[in-house]
XYZ file of C-alpha atoms in Angstrom:
624
model
C -22.570 -10.014 -25.332
C -19.359 -9.504 -23.514
C -15.786 -9.631 -24.516
C -12.708 -7.611 -24.670
C -12.431 -4.447 -26.910
C -11.949 -5.867 -30.479
C -12.902 -9.261 -29.295
C -9.332 -9.929 -29.046
C -7.046 -11.627 -26.294
C -5.565 -9.833 -23.435
C -2.672 -7.670 -24.809
C 0.711 -9.011 -25.663
C 2.428 -7.808 -22.459
C 0.559 -10.181 -20.378
C 1.564 -13.248 -22.582
C 5.200 -12.048 -22.488
C 4.940 -12.086 -18.694
C 5.623 -15.896 -18.730
C 8.895 -15.510 -20.178
C 9.849 -12.256 -18.576
C 12.298 -11.931 -15.640
C 11.047 -12.969 -12.216
C 8.736 -10.297 -10.495
C 10.383 -8.110 -7.754
C 8.926 -9.027 -4.406
C 8.474 -6.724 -1.554
C 6.896 -7.159 1.815
C 3.324 -5.836 2.464
C 3.093 -2.358 3.836
C 1.319 -2.081 7.246
C -1.861 -0.790 5.698
C -1.973 -3.692 3.214
C -1.548 -6.056 6.090
C -4.623 -4.373 7.727
C -6.701 -4.628 4.354
C -5.703 -8.422 4.058
C -6.586 -9.090 7.696
C -9.940 -7.322 7.473
C -10.882 -9.263 4.247
C -9.759 -12.561 5.930
C -11.735 -12.230 9.193
C -14.867 -10.655 7.349
C -15.774 -13.248 4.688
C -18.182 -12.038 2.291
C -18.194 -10.767 -1.360
C -17.545 -7.076 -2.124
C -15.259 -6.220 0.884
C -12.509 -3.655 0.042
C -13.663 -3.200 -3.524
C -13.950 0.454 -4.666
C -15.384 1.769 -7.929
C -15.061 4.811 -10.125
C -17.019 5.380 -13.149
C -17.688 7.925 -15.833
C -19.428 8.262 -19.290
C -17.656 8.973 -22.595
C -19.502 10.810 -25.238
C -18.846 10.581 -28.813
C -17.095 7.819 -31.052
C -15.479 5.086 -29.051
C -12.100 3.785 -30.325
C -11.662 0.570 -28.524
C -8.211 0.058 -29.745
C -7.089 3.450 -28.678
C -8.811 3.058 -25.268
C -7.030 -0.271 -24.625
C -3.660 1.235 -25.897
C -4.011 3.950 -23.432
C -4.703 1.664 -20.455
C -1.797 -0.474 -21.438
C 0.437 2.515 -21.372
C -0.667 3.384 -17.818
C -0.133 -0.255 -16.800
C 3.443 -0.208 -18.171
C 4.085 3.038 -16.311
C 2.499 2.128 -13.010
C 3.918 -0.728 -11.042
C 0.905 -1.047 -8.893
C -0.992 -2.196 -11.971
C 1.450 -5.052 -12.364
C 1.342 -6.111 -8.611
C -0.036 -9.238 -7.016
C 0.254 -11.246 -3.957
C 3.647 -13.194 -4.006
C 3.718 -16.850 -3.177
C 4.002 -17.367 0.599
C 7.366 -18.728 1.570
C 7.533 -21.690 4.012
C 6.856 -21.041 7.629
C 5.697 -17.835 9.409
C 5.926 -14.390 8.175
C 3.883 -11.571 6.552
C 2.544 -11.398 3.052
C 4.653 -10.167 0.262
C 3.676 -8.525 -3.074
C 5.306 -9.050 -6.379
C 5.701 -6.568 -9.081
C 5.534 -8.245 -12.504
C 7.546 -6.889 -15.341
C 4.598 -6.992 -17.679
C 0.795 -7.162 -17.438
C -2.257 -6.256 -19.571
C -5.402 -4.340 -18.732
C -8.345 -6.415 -17.879
C -11.147 -4.859 -20.079
C -14.509 -6.523 -20.675
C -16.966 -4.836 -23.222
C -20.742 -5.157 -22.829
C -22.822 -4.469 -25.959
C -25.817 -2.224 -25.910
C -29.005 -3.978 -24.783
C -27.367 -6.362 -22.706
C -26.755 -5.885 -18.908
C -28.227 -2.800 -17.190
C -25.928 -0.231 -15.589
C -27.074 -1.000 -12.055
C -26.690 -4.758 -12.593
C -23.178 -4.208 -13.891
C -22.170 -1.935 -10.918
C -23.401 -4.684 -8.418
C -21.974 -7.643 -10.252
C -18.645 -6.049 -10.635
C -18.600 -5.073 -7.034
C -19.282 -8.448 -5.843
C -16.968 -10.353 -8.057
C -14.055 -11.476 -6.010
C -10.519 -10.458 -6.957
C -7.831 -13.139 -7.433
C -5.152 -11.458 -5.352
C -2.506 -13.637 -6.816
C -2.946 -12.280 -10.464
C -1.598 -8.907 -11.381
C -5.108 -7.477 -11.916
C -5.832 -5.045 -9.096
C -8.049 -3.012 -11.322
C -10.811 -4.317 -13.729
C -12.281 -2.225 -16.402
C -15.813 -2.793 -17.756
C -17.446 -0.919 -20.644
C -21.122 -0.641 -21.122
C -22.457 0.691 -24.535
C -25.536 2.807 -24.147
C -28.245 3.281 -26.690
C -27.517 6.911 -27.120
C -24.111 6.064 -28.639
C -22.110 6.930 -25.399
C -20.007 4.459 -23.377
C -20.062 4.013 -19.588
C -16.752 3.255 -18.074
C -16.530 1.346 -14.729
C -13.220 0.952 -12.894
C -13.353 -1.722 -9.927
C -10.091 -2.049 -7.808
C -9.045 -3.782 -4.558
C -8.204 -1.770 -1.743
C -5.047 -3.829 -0.844
C -3.506 -2.203 -4.161
C -5.209 1.132 -4.406
C -7.195 3.758 -2.425
C -9.767 6.329 -4.043
C -7.011 8.938 -4.421
C -4.782 6.385 -6.057
C -7.367 5.278 -8.281
C -8.246 8.788 -9.174
C -4.591 9.420 -10.021
C -4.566 6.472 -12.568
C -7.861 7.785 -14.203
C -6.239 11.315 -14.696
C -3.046 9.478 -16.163
C -5.455 7.584 -18.432
C -7.224 10.641 -19.660
C -3.895 12.267 -20.200
C -2.666 9.494 -22.373
C -5.934 8.954 -24.289
C -6.186 12.712 -25.092
C -2.515 12.931 -26.357
C -2.141 12.510 -30.143
C 0.449 10.102 -31.374
C 2.448 7.421 -29.531
C 2.881 8.198 -25.695
C 6.279 7.962 -24.302
C 7.563 7.974 -20.686
C 9.096 5.536 -18.272
C 7.903 3.863 -15.061
C 6.434 6.311 -12.455
C 8.578 6.686 -9.438
C 8.012 6.986 -6.524
C 6.043 3.830 -6.026
C 4.882 1.730 -3.262
C 8.443 0.330 -2.846
C 9.770 3.800 -2.367
C 6.937 4.343 0.175
C 7.881 1.208 2.063
C 11.572 2.139 2.039
C 10.664 5.494 3.614
C 8.502 3.862 6.222
C 11.413 1.355 7.009
C 13.638 4.412 7.658
C 11.393 5.733 10.406
C 12.156 5.273 14.090
C 8.948 3.640 15.327
C 9.694 4.351 18.989
C 8.179 7.860 19.066
C 5.085 6.635 17.439
C 4.907 3.542 19.794
C 5.182 5.804 22.789
C 2.553 8.269 21.536
C -0.112 5.650 20.708
C 0.436 3.694 23.996
C -0.952 6.757 25.586
C -3.332 8.263 22.932
C -5.163 5.033 21.933
C -8.824 4.893 23.123
C -9.224 3.529 26.701
C -11.174 0.449 27.491
C -15.033 1.283 27.808
C -15.020 3.986 25.331
C -18.262 4.493 23.444
C -17.616 3.484 19.748
C -21.101 3.221 18.069
C -23.642 6.053 17.922
C -26.302 3.475 18.714
C -27.559 1.780 21.921
C -27.328 -1.846 22.618
C -30.035 -3.736 20.658
C -29.459 -7.123 22.591
C -30.698 -9.114 19.611
C -29.524 -9.755 16.063
C -30.760 -7.524 13.047
C -31.674 -10.646 10.876
C -30.131 -8.683 7.980
C -26.895 -9.476 6.134
C -24.403 -7.772 3.811
C -23.840 -4.006 3.670
C -26.288 -1.127 3.222
C -25.758 2.464 2.090
C -27.783 5.604 2.749
C -27.133 9.223 1.884
C -28.083 12.738 3.045
C -27.064 16.118 1.435
C -26.465 19.600 2.666
C -27.298 22.221 0.089
C -24.439 24.547 -0.940
C -25.642 27.323 1.378
C -26.050 24.961 4.180
C -22.510 23.703 3.619
C -21.156 27.230 3.455
C -22.786 28.134 6.665
C -21.320 25.073 8.479
C -18.084 25.927 6.999
C -18.066 29.471 8.244
C -19.395 28.296 11.704
C -16.455 25.980 12.256
C -13.820 28.500 10.943
C -15.244 31.167 13.461
C -14.038 28.575 16.126
C -10.796 27.907 14.580
C -11.887 24.480 13.165
C -12.267 22.796 9.742
C -15.348 21.672 8.280
C -14.132 18.062 8.671
C -13.718 18.755 12.567
C -17.232 19.931 12.606
C -18.355 16.634 11.363
C -16.327 14.810 13.867
C -17.815 16.901 16.597
C -21.335 16.071 15.665
C -20.445 12.250 15.493
C -18.665 12.741 18.833
C -22.226 14.071 20.212
C -24.031 11.038 18.918
C -21.552 8.657 20.488
C -22.009 10.301 23.782
C -25.818 10.659 23.485
C -25.997 6.854 22.781
C -24.057 5.632 25.906
C -23.441 8.726 28.105
C -24.968 9.616 31.498
C -24.675 12.638 33.500
C -20.993 12.695 33.705
C -18.173 12.507 31.399
C -17.442 9.785 28.952
C -14.656 8.688 26.687
C -15.650 8.270 23.061
C -13.623 6.864 20.139
C -13.958 6.696 16.382
C -11.266 6.566 13.502
C -10.586 9.396 11.165
C -9.193 8.830 7.753
C -5.675 10.137 6.889
C -4.542 10.484 3.304
C -1.113 8.868 3.950
C 0.271 11.160 1.314
C 1.058 14.253 3.562
C 4.498 12.823 4.360
C 7.944 14.196 3.521
C 8.508 11.922 0.495
C 8.863 13.554 -2.759
C 5.934 12.742 -5.014
C 3.908 11.018 -2.289
C 0.892 13.146 -3.148
C 0.634 11.510 -6.455
C 1.520 8.103 -5.538
C -0.948 5.444 -6.668
C -1.397 2.929 -3.960
C -3.131 1.949 -0.726
C -2.002 4.835 1.403
C -5.407 6.085 2.788
C -5.735 4.842 6.338
C -7.809 5.477 9.493
C -6.366 6.284 12.775
C -8.291 6.336 16.208
C -9.387 9.424 17.765
C -10.243 9.508 21.534
C -11.828 12.263 23.412
C -13.514 12.649 26.841
C -16.850 14.317 26.405
C -18.177 16.367 29.210
C -21.884 17.513 28.999
C -21.022 20.811 30.579
C -18.088 21.585 28.209
C -18.615 23.958 25.364
C -18.726 22.900 21.711
C -15.847 25.329 21.174
C -13.740 23.502 23.708
C -14.831 20.217 21.968
C -13.733 21.493 18.545
C -10.395 22.643 19.894
C -9.728 19.089 21.290
C -10.648 17.443 18.071
C -8.594 20.021 16.167
C -5.552 19.083 18.508
C -6.099 15.548 17.569
C -6.010 16.240 13.982
C -2.719 17.885 14.278
C -1.395 14.781 16.240
C -2.665 12.588 13.533
C -0.872 14.447 10.792
C 2.469 13.286 12.290
C 1.558 9.744 12.057
C -0.237 9.337 8.726
C 2.345 6.540 7.909
C 1.212 4.273 10.927
C -1.584 1.816 10.480
C -4.510 1.105 12.745
C -3.255 -2.479 13.305
C 0.098 -1.013 14.521
C -1.944 1.246 16.913
C -3.862 -1.700 18.221
C -0.650 -3.494 19.043
C 1.055 -0.713 20.550
C -1.957 0.165 22.772
C -1.698 -2.937 24.915
C -5.540 -3.382 24.651
C -7.123 -6.685 24.209
C -6.286 -7.808 20.554
C -9.839 -9.200 20.260
C -11.537 -5.916 21.108
C -11.569 -3.324 18.351
C -10.330 0.263 19.355
C -13.063 1.817 17.155
C -16.304 0.858 15.476
C -16.780 3.672 12.914
C -14.730 5.578 10.470
C -15.120 9.186 9.195
C -13.679 10.196 5.879
C -13.755 13.866 4.487
C -12.531 13.626 0.870
C -11.475 16.625 -1.248
C -13.628 17.675 -4.199
C -13.256 15.916 -7.299
C -10.842 17.656 -9.738
C -11.858 18.484 -13.259
C -11.237 15.926 -15.998
C -9.605 15.806 -19.301
C -11.169 17.951 -22.153
C -12.411 16.538 -25.336
C -9.893 18.591 -27.518
C -6.500 17.356 -26.709
C -5.109 20.548 -27.882
C -6.252 22.099 -24.605
C -3.958 21.413 -21.797
C -5.039 18.810 -19.167
C -6.597 20.742 -16.319
C -4.587 20.884 -13.166
C -6.172 21.675 -9.675
C -4.999 24.804 -8.139
C -1.490 24.548 -6.972
C -1.138 21.004 -8.443
C 2.284 19.931 -9.482
C 3.270 18.068 -12.588
C 3.672 14.449 -12.667
C 6.894 13.123 -11.131
C 9.982 12.292 -13.362
C 9.653 9.016 -15.279
C 5.880 9.515 -15.779
C 5.929 13.272 -16.572
C 5.873 12.607 -20.389
C 2.922 10.107 -20.111
C 0.915 12.574 -22.022
C 3.520 13.723 -24.503
C 3.573 12.290 -27.861
C 5.476 12.345 -31.240
C 4.777 15.406 -33.185
C 2.331 15.249 -36.376
C 0.186 12.204 -35.131
C -3.557 12.380 -35.471
C -6.285 12.546 -32.849
C -8.864 10.144 -34.241
C -11.248 8.651 -31.668
C -11.162 11.195 -28.922
C -14.170 11.038 -26.579
C -15.558 13.681 -24.269
C -15.328 12.373 -20.715
C -17.958 13.206 -18.210
C -17.384 13.731 -14.441
C -16.082 10.743 -12.553
C -18.225 9.430 -9.646
C -17.002 7.119 -6.836
C -18.590 4.151 -4.925
C -17.057 3.609 -1.615
C -15.605 0.261 -0.672
C -17.357 -1.993 1.925
C -15.205 -2.923 4.948
C -15.500 -4.934 8.113
C -16.010 -1.690 10.010
C -19.723 -1.415 11.244
C -20.210 2.198 10.235
C -18.167 4.268 7.643
C -19.247 7.760 7.046
C -17.902 9.625 4.086
C -18.291 13.427 3.265
C -17.575 14.971 0.016
C -18.453 18.232 -1.715
C -20.385 17.623 -5.095
C -20.040 19.740 -8.218
C -22.474 22.278 -7.026
C -20.837 22.826 -3.672
C -23.273 20.778 -1.596
C -21.901 18.391 1.057
C -22.870 14.870 0.310
C -22.852 12.312 3.279
C -22.696 8.660 2.536
C -23.086 6.174 5.423
C -22.170 2.418 4.699
C -23.095 0.012 7.445
C -22.659 -3.663 8.300
C -26.373 -4.809 8.274
C -25.284 -7.560 10.825
C -24.706 -4.813 13.295
C -26.735 -1.984 12.251
C -30.133 -2.470 10.633
C -31.212 -0.405 7.654
C -33.716 1.814 9.617
C -31.187 2.412 12.338
C -28.435 3.399 10.016
C -30.867 5.814 8.230
C -31.733 7.259 11.628
C -28.107 7.842 12.411
C -27.214 9.722 9.317
C -30.444 11.730 9.599
C -29.543 12.604 13.172
C -25.965 13.583 11.927
C -27.509 15.902 9.263
C -29.904 17.482 11.606
C -27.232 18.452 14.061
C -25.071 19.779 10.974
C -28.052 21.921 10.059
C -28.734 22.933 13.695
C -25.490 23.987 15.201
C -24.588 26.782 12.770
C -27.927 28.225 13.149
C -28.389 27.819 16.888
C -25.106 27.176 18.726
C -23.356 30.300 20.004
C -19.877 30.447 21.619
C -20.893 29.293 25.075
C -23.258 26.524 23.899
C -22.411 23.215 25.788
C -22.650 19.626 24.725
C -25.755 19.118 26.730
C -27.517 22.079 25.214
C -26.304 20.955 21.614
C -28.014 17.678 22.183
C -31.427 19.136 22.943
C -31.901 19.395 19.123
C -32.503 15.605 19.493
C -34.953 15.786 22.410
C -37.651 13.119 22.018
C -35.961 11.303 19.139
C -35.086 7.630 19.874
C -31.428 6.508 19.945
C -30.781 4.080 17.178
C -29.803 0.322 18.155
C -26.923 -1.763 17.289
C -26.745 -5.572 17.520
C -23.973 -7.233 19.546
C -20.937 -8.693 17.762
C -22.002 -11.940 16.296
C -19.082 -14.089 17.276
C -17.879 -14.609 20.867
C -14.176 -13.951 21.699
C -11.943 -16.960 21.803
C -11.124 -18.686 25.211
C -7.539 -18.632 26.094
C -6.653 -22.032 27.593
C -2.902 -21.184 27.873
C -1.053 -17.855 27.194
C 2.081 -17.801 24.951
C 5.434 -18.197 26.757
C 6.707 -15.346 24.539
C 5.348 -12.915 21.996
C 6.863 -14.839 19.155
C 5.979 -18.219 20.400
C 2.952 -18.716 18.181
C -0.696 -19.911 18.355
C -2.566 -23.163 18.559
C -6.227 -22.542 17.559
C -8.629 -25.306 18.446
C -12.063 -25.403 16.697
C -14.862 -26.638 18.838
C -17.204 -29.174 17.179
C -20.766 -27.977 16.809
C -22.670 -28.777 20.046
C -19.612 -29.422 22.176
C -19.160 -27.641 25.564
C -16.866 -24.724 25.811
C -14.432 -26.764 28.040
C -14.154 -29.672 25.705
C -10.321 -28.855 25.096
C -9.459 -27.633 28.582
C -7.710 -30.974 29.314
C -5.077 -30.211 26.667
C -3.985 -27.164 28.517
C -3.490 -29.325 31.649
C -1.626 -31.921 29.614
C 1.380 -29.986 28.879
C 3.224 -26.727 29.042
C 3.716 -25.929 25.508
C 5.112 -22.510 24.456
C 2.398 -21.519 22.032
C -0.682 -19.803 23.131
C -3.819 -22.237 23.223
C -7.032 -20.841 22.204
C -10.457 -22.479 21.935
C -13.007 -20.948 19.486
C -16.622 -21.355 18.588
C -17.235 -23.517 15.479
C -17.220 -21.257 12.286
C -14.891 -19.930 9.964
C -15.335 -16.389 11.013
C -14.659 -17.044 14.738
C -11.468 -19.159 13.837
C -10.043 -16.453 11.448
C -10.782 -13.677 13.995
C -8.735 -15.680 16.715
C -5.884 -16.227 14.139
C -5.701 -12.404 13.122
C -3.566 -11.123 15.950
C -0.825 -13.866 15.384
C -0.898 -13.488 11.626
C -0.432 -9.689 11.964
C 2.696 -10.501 14.045
C 3.868 -12.990 11.596
C 4.267 -15.837 14.140
C 3.499 -19.631 13.480
C -0.079 -20.799 13.832
C -1.627 -24.280 13.848
C -5.211 -25.258 13.539
C -6.547 -28.279 15.082
C -9.350 -30.104 16.991
C -11.435 -33.312 16.912
C -12.245 -35.048 13.605
C -15.653 -33.315 13.349
C -13.870 -29.919 12.535
C -11.280 -31.192 10.050
C -13.290 -29.783 6.862
C -13.658 -26.436 8.565
C -9.915 -26.384 9.698
C -8.854 -26.856 6.240
C -11.302 -24.329 4.799
C -9.892 -21.802 7.365
C -6.242 -22.837 6.354
C -7.201 -22.280 2.570
C -8.539 -18.716 3.268
C -5.400 -17.760 5.206
C -3.237 -18.997 2.251
C -5.419 -17.067 -0.247
C -4.696 -13.797 1.579
C -0.942 -14.137 1.270
C 0.167 -16.076 4.510
C 1.736 -19.370 4.512
C -0.938 -22.128 4.766
C -1.027 -23.224 8.509
C -0.807 -26.927 9.229
C -3.991 -28.822 10.405
C -3.735 -31.523 13.162
C -7.021 -33.595 14.124
C -7.339 -36.540 16.276
C -10.105 -38.406 18.221
C -8.762 -38.240 21.717
C -7.082 -35.577 23.783
C -3.855 -37.574 24.156
C -3.581 -38.233 20.435
C -4.512 -34.582 19.549
C -1.809 -33.154 21.943
C 0.701 -35.262 19.983
C -0.606 -34.296 16.559
C -0.504 -30.688 17.420
C 3.228 -30.996 18.572
C 4.073 -32.741 15.393
C 2.285 -30.189 13.301
C 4.040 -27.429 15.045
C 7.413 -28.998 14.336
C 7.084 -29.917 10.521
C 8.104 -27.814 7.850
C 5.063 -26.066 6.174
C 4.950 -26.215 2.296
C 4.073 -23.232 0.377
C 0.319 -23.284 -0.512
C -0.596 -23.251 -4.198
C -4.021 -22.941 -5.690
C -3.654 -26.416 -7.122
C -3.172 -28.111 -3.867
C-alpha cells in the first residue's frame, strides 16, 4: 500500500501556491545548463538522479516527520524551485522559485515493496522539472518496526553536498522540541548567480583557452573495441581499500607533497597512458570534480544547490618521468582548478576552441569528504558538528530552535546516511570516499553502451591494484614505465566507439549568434540528401545534416542551445514525427520549443525553413 503519511493530501502550502504571488524567475546557472544539456542529449531514465537513504529506529511519527520537512521546504528556496516556462524565441532556460510548496512524501507499508525494488523504482522514475519537486521522499516500513527513508533528487537542483545539508537541516528540525522558527536561508542559488555575474570572465577564458585538453588526448582507460557492447543502461562496480591500505596510500602521497585524491588521479593517468600510449609522451585528459563551494561567498559552503562541477585536467605523460614529477604536475593542476570552481565544463569547452561535438574528457573523478555524524536520538544533545564547521547562516540559524516547554514525542534514532551516485552521460565516473571504518571505497559507474560490465570491472580492479602496489613498491625515483610493470601481462580493457556519428556541416554560420538549422535524414537516405539545400541559398544560419534518431539530433542541437541562439528542425516528411519528438524534448528541458519545417521537395523545404526561422515561436506548454 502506498500513500502520503497519514493518508492525507499534500500539505496546505502547495495548495495555497495557486493563489500565491507569482514565482521569482532567475536564469539557469552555467552548471545547471550543463546538467540540462546532458540529460537532453542522453535520453534514458535515471540520469542525474541522486539518492540518499538512512534508517529510522523507534516509533515513527508521520505527522512530525512531514512537519519537519515542510519547515525545511519553507526555509530552502531550492525545494520550491522548478523550470520556468520558456519565453518566446531563443535564450537559456530559467528557474522559478515558488513562494510555497509541499514535500512530496510517499509511504510504503510493511510487506509491500522490497527495499532494492524501491531504490531502483525511485531512481528510474522521471522528474517533472516544471514542478517544484526537485526532491522526493519515500518511506518503507520494515518488519522490525524501523522505517527506511529514501531521498531522491535531481542534479539540476541539488548535488550530493547540497542534499546532505538538507538532511542535516531536517534532522535538526525533527529533533528539536516544539514549533521550529527561522526564516528563509540565505545565501541561496540566486545569491550564487549574482556572485558569478560579478566575475570578470576574461581571465578564466584566457586560462582555459590554453589549459583545455588538446585534440588527440587519451580520454578513456580502455583500448578501441571497434564493435558495440550490446549492452544498455548504466552499470556500477565497487572495490575497497582497507583502513590500513588507505592510510599507507595517504602517507605515500603526503611524502611526495600530494593529497590522497591526487594519488588517485595519478593512477587514473597511468591507466589512460597504458591504454593508448606508445614509447613516447602522450597527452591524457580526465575531469576532476570541484565542490563549487570554495569561493569567497559567505555561506557558500552550506548552500544547497547544484554547485558540484567537474573541470578538465590535461597532463602530458612521459614514460621516463618519475611518479613524483607526475604527482607534482597534478597538484599544480588542482591549485589552478581551485581558482575556477565557479566555471562550468560547458564554458570551458566553448572557450577551448575545440570541436563542439568532440568531448574534452570521457571520465570524471570525484573524491568526496567522509560522511559527517548525524543527529542523535535525544534532542537534548546538541546536533553534532564536524570539526571546524560553522553554524548555519543567518535566516536559517534558528531552524533547530523551538519554543520552550514543548514535548519531544515521536523522536527516532537516525542511522548513518548512505549515498547512491547519479548516472550521467559521461562514459566513466569514479567516486572515492572513506567509509565509517576509514577504508577507501571506490565506486565506478559506467555507460554500458561504451564500456561493457566486464571491462568496467577490469578498469576498477586495475585501479585498485595500482593503489595497492605504488605505496609498497614505488620509490622516489620510480618512473611511469616502471610503475606500469605492475600490470604486465594483464589485458587492456576495451571501449566501444561512440554510437552516433557527428553531424555533417553543410554550411557554417555567418556569425556565432546566427543560429542553426538541423536537418534530420530519413532512414535509409544517403548522407548527401540535403546537400542541394546548401547550394540553393546563402542563409546566415549554420546548416547541419544528422543521422536519423533523437539522440543524434539532440547532440547536434546542444552547442546552439548552450549558446542560446535560435534553432530550427526540418527535413523531408518522413522525419516529421521525429522532429516533433525532438522539439518536445527540447521544450521539456527548459528551452523554447523550436519550430519544425517539413516539405517533400528541396525547393519547398528551403522555403519552409526560411518561414520557420522568421516566425515568432510560441512558448511550449505541456498541454500543446
